[in-house]
CSV table of C-alpha atoms in Angstrom, one decimal:
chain,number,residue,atom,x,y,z
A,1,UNK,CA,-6.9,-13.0,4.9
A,2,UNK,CA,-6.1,-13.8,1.1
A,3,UNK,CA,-3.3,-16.9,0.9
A,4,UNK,CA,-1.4,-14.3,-2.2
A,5,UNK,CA,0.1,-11.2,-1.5
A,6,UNK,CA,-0.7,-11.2,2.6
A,7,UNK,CA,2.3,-9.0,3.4
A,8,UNK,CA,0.4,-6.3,1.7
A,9,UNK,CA,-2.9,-6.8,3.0
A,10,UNK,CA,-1.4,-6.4,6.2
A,11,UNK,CA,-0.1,-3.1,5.7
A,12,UNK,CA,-3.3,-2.0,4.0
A,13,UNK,CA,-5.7,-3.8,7.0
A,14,UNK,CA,-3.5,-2.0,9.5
A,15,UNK,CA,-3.4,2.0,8.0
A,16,UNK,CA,-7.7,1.2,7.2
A,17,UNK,CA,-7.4,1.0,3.6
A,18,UNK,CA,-8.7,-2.5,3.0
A,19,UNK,CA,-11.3,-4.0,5.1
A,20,UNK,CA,-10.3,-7.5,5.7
A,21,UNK,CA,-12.7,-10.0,3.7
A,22,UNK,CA,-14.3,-12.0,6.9
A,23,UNK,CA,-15.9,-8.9,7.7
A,24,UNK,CA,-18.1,-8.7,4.2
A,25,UNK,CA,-20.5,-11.3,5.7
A,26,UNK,CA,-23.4,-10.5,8.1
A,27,UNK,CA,-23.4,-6.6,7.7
A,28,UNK,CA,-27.1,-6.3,9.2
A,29,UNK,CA,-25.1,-7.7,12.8
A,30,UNK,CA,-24.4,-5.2,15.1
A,31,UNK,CA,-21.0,-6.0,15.4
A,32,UNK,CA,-20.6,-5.8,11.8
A,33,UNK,CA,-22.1,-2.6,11.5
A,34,UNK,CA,-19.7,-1.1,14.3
A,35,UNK,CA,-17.0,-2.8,12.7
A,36,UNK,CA,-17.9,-1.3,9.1
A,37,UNK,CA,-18.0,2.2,10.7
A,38,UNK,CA,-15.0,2.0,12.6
A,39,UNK,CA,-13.7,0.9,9.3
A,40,UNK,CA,-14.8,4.1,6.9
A,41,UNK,CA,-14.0,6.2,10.1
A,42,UNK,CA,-10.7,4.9,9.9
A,43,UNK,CA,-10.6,5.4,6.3
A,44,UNK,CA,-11.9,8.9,6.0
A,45,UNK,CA,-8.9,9.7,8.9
A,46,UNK,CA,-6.0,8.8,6.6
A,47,UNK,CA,-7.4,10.1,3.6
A,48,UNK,CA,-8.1,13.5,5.3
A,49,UNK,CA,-4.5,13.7,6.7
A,50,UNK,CA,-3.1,13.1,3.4
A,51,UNK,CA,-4.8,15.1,1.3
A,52,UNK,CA,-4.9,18.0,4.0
A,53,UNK,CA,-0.7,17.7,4.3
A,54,UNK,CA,-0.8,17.6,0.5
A,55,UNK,CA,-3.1,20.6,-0.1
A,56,UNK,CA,-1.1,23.0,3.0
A,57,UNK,CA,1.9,22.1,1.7
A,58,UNK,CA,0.9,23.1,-1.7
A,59,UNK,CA,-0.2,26.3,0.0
A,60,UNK,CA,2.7,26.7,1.9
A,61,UNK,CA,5.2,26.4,-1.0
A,62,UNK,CA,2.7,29.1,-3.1
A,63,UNK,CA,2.8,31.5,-0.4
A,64,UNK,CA,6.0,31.0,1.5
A,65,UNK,CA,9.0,32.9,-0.2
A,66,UNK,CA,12.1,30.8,0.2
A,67,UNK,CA,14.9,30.2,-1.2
A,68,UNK,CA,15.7,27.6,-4.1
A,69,UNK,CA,17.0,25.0,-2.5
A,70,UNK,CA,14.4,24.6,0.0
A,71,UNK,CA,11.4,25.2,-2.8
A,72,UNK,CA,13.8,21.9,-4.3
A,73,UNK,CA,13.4,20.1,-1.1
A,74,UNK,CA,9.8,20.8,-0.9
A,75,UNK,CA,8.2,20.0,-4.1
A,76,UNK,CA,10.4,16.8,-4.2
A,77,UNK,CA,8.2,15.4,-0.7
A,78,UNK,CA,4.9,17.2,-2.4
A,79,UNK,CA,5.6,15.2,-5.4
A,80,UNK,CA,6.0,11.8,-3.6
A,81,UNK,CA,2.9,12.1,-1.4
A,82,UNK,CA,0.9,13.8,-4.0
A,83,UNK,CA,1.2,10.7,-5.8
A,84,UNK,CA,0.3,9.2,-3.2
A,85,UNK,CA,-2.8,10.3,-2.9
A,86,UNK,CA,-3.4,8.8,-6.3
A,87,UNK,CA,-2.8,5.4,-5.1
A,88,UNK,CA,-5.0,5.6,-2.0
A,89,UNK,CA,-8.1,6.4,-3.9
A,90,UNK,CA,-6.9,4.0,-6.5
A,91,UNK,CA,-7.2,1.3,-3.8
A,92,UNK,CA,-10.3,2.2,-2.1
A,93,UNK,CA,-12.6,3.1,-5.7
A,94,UNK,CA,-11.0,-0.3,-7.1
A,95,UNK,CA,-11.5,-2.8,-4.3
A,96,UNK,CA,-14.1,-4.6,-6.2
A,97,UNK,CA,-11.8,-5.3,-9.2
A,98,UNK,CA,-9.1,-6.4,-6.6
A,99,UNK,CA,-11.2,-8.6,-5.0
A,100,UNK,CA,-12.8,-10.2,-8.4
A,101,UNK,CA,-8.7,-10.8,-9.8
A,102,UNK,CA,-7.8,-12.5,-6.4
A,103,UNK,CA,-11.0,-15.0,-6.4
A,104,UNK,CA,-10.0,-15.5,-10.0
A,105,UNK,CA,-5.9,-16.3,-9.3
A,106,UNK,CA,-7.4,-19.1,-6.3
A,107,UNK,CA,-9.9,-20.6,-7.8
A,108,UNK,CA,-9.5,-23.0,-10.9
A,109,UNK,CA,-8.3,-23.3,-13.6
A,110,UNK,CA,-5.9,-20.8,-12.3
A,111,UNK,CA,-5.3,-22.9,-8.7
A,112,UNK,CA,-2.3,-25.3,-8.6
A,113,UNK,CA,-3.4,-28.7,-9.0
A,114,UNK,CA,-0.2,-31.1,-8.7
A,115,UNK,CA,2.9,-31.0,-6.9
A,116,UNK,CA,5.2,-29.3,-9.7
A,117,UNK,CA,2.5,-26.5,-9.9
A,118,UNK,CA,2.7,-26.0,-6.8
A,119,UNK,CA,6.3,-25.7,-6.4
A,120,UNK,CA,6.2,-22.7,-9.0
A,121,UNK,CA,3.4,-20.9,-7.1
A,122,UNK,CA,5.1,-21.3,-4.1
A,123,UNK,CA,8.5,-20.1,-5.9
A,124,UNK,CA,6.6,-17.0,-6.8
A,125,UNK,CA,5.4,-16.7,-3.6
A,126,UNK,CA,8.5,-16.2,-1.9
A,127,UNK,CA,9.9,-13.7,-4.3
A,128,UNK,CA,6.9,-11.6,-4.1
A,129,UNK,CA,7.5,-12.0,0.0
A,130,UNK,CA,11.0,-11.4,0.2
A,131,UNK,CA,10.5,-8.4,-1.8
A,132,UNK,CA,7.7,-7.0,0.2
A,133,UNK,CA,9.5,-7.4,3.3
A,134,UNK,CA,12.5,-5.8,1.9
A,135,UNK,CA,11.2,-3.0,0.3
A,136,UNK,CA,9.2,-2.2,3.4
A,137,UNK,CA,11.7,-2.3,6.1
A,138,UNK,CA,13.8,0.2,3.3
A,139,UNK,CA,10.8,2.6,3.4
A,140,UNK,CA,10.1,2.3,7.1
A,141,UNK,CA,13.9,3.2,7.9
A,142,UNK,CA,13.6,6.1,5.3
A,143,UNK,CA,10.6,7.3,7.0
A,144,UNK,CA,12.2,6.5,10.1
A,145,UNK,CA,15.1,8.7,9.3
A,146,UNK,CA,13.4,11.3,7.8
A,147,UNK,CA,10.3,12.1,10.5
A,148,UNK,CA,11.9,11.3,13.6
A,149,UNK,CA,15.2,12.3,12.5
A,150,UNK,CA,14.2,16.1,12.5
A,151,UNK,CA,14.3,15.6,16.7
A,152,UNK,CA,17.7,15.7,16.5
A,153,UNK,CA,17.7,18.7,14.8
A,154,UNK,CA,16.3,20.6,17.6
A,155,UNK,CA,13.9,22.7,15.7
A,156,UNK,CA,13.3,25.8,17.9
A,157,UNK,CA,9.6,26.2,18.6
A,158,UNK,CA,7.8,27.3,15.8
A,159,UNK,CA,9.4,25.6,13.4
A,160,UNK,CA,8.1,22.5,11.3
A,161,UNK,CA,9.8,19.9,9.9
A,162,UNK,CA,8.1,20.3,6.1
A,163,UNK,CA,6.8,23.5,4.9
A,164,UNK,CA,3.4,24.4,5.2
A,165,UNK,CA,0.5,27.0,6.0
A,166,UNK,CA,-1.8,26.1,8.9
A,167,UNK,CA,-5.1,28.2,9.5
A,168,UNK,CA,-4.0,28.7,13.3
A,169,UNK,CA,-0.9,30.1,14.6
A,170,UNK,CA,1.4,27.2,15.7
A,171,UNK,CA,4.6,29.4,17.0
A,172,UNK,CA,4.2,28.3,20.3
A,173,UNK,CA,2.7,25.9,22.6
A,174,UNK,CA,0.1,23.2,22.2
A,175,UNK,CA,-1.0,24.5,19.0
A,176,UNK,CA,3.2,23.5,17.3
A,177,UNK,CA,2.8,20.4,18.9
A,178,UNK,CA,-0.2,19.6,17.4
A,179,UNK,CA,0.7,20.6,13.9
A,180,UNK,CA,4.4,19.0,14.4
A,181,UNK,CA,2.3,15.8,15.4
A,182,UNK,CA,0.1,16.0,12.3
A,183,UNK,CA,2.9,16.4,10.2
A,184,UNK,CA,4.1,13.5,11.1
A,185,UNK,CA,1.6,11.4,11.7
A,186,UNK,CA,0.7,12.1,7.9
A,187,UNK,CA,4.1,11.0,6.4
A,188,UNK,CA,4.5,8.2,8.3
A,189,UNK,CA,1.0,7.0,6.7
A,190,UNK,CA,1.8,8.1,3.6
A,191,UNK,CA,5.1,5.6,3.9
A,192,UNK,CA,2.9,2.9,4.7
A,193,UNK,CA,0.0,3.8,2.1
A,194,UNK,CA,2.8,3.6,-0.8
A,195,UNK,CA,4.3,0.5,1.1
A,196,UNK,CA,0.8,-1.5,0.7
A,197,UNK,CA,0.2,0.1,-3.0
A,198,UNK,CA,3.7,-0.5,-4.3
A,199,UNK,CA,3.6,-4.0,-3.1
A,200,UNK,CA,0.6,-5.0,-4.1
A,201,UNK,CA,0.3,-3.8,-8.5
A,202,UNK,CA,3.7,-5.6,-8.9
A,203,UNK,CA,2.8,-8.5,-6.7
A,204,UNK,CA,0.0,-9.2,-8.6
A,205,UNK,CA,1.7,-8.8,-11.7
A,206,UNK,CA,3.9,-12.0,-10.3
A,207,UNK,CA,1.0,-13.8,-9.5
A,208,UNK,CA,-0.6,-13.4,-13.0
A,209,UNK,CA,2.9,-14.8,-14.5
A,210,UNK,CA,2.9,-17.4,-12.1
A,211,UNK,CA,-0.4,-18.5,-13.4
A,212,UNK,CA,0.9,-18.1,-17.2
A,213,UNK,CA,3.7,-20.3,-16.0
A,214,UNK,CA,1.6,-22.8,-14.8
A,215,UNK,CA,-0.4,-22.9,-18.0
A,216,UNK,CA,2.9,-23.2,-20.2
A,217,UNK,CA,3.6,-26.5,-17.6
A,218,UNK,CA,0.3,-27.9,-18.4
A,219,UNK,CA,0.4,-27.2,-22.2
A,220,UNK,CA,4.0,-28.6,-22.2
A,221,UNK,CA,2.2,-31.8,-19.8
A,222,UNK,CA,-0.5,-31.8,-22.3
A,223,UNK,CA,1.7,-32.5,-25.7
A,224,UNK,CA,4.2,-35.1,-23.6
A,225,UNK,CA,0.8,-36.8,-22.4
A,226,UNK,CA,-0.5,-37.0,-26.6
A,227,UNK,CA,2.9,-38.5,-27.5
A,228,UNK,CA,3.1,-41.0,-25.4
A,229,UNK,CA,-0.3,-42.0,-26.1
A,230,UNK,CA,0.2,-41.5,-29.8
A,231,UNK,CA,3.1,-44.1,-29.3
A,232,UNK,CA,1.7,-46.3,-27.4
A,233,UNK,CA,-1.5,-47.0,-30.1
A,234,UNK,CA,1.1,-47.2,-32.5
């Protein structure tokens, strides 16, 4: 686990977007081979319910006539997890670059090195947490709201909670369940996909400025440090 931005590596670890970093070593064990397939399994299983609830509901809004209101309703929730799809393969095609900016921000010259750098890395570091933790327990009660809410609708059976078009008939049975359970399943990953995305760009972005901050303090440490020797020679 990295020491920066661990709230969103959890997320990410958790849904199988990220693999954690422990696991890069000693791929040719057997463990670590299981490990690595259970991860791209894992990986191929959230980007396939994604893209497949983005691409039926796209479907579904084309062929489905309805009303205004509910097209509205629908492309606004296309929109959201279409984007979302963006930042999934964003994540997995740039995990290299991720990794190389996080060795950079722990490693010198960009590590604290005295106590009052350290107090504005950890200063940093609770804002970016604080933030994290409150934007995700917003999203999860959103999500919250909006999946598990639809129970209380009491949708007769037949009836799903987000427009779509299925290639099997799902007006009764197992075969609503099923496609009431992906649907679901697929926002609430979706949630936690932009949860770990949208917490981890701006949290690096704090962590860069951190670092500039830190290099401002040591400039400004520098300059004191010449004067005072300048003074004392004279």
């Amino acid at each position: 686990m990295y020491t920066i931005l661990p709230g969103s590596f959890v997320v990410l670890q958790a849904i199988g977007l990220w693999k954690p970093h422990t696991h890069q070593k000693h791929n040719n064990d057997s463990s670590s081979l299981i490990y690595n397939f259970w991860y791209r399994l894992r990986t191929f299983v959230i980007f396939f319910l994604i893209y497949s609830f983005t691409i039926t509901g796209i479907t579904g809004l084309i062929f489905t006539t309805k009303n205004i209101g509910d097209v509205t309703s629908d492309c606004f929730i296309l929109l959201s997890i279409f984007a979302i799809c963006g930042k999934i393969a964003n994540i997995v095609w740039s995990r290299e670059t991720i990794i190389l900016i996080l060795n950079t921000l722990e490693t010198n010259p960009c590590k604290p090195i005295n106590d009052d750098e350290i107090i504005i890395q950890e200063k940093v570091d609770r804002l970016i947490w604080h933030s994290t933790l409150v934007y995700g327990i917003l999203t999860e009660i959103t999500v919250f709201m909006v999946t598990f809410g639809t129970l209380l609708l009491k949708l007769p059976i037949g009836t799903l909670p987000y427009n779509t078009y299925l290639p099997w008939d799902y007006s009764h049975g197992f075969l609503y369940w099923l496609a009431y359970g992906y649907q679901i399943i697929s926002v609430c990953l979706s949630a936690n996909s932009d949860i770990g995305f949208d917490t981890l760009v701006p949290g690096l972005m704090l962590q860069i400025s951190a670092k500039l901050e830190i290099l401002k303090y040591r400039f400004i440490n520098l300059v004191d440090t010449l004067k005072l020797t300048t003074h004392w020679n004279n």
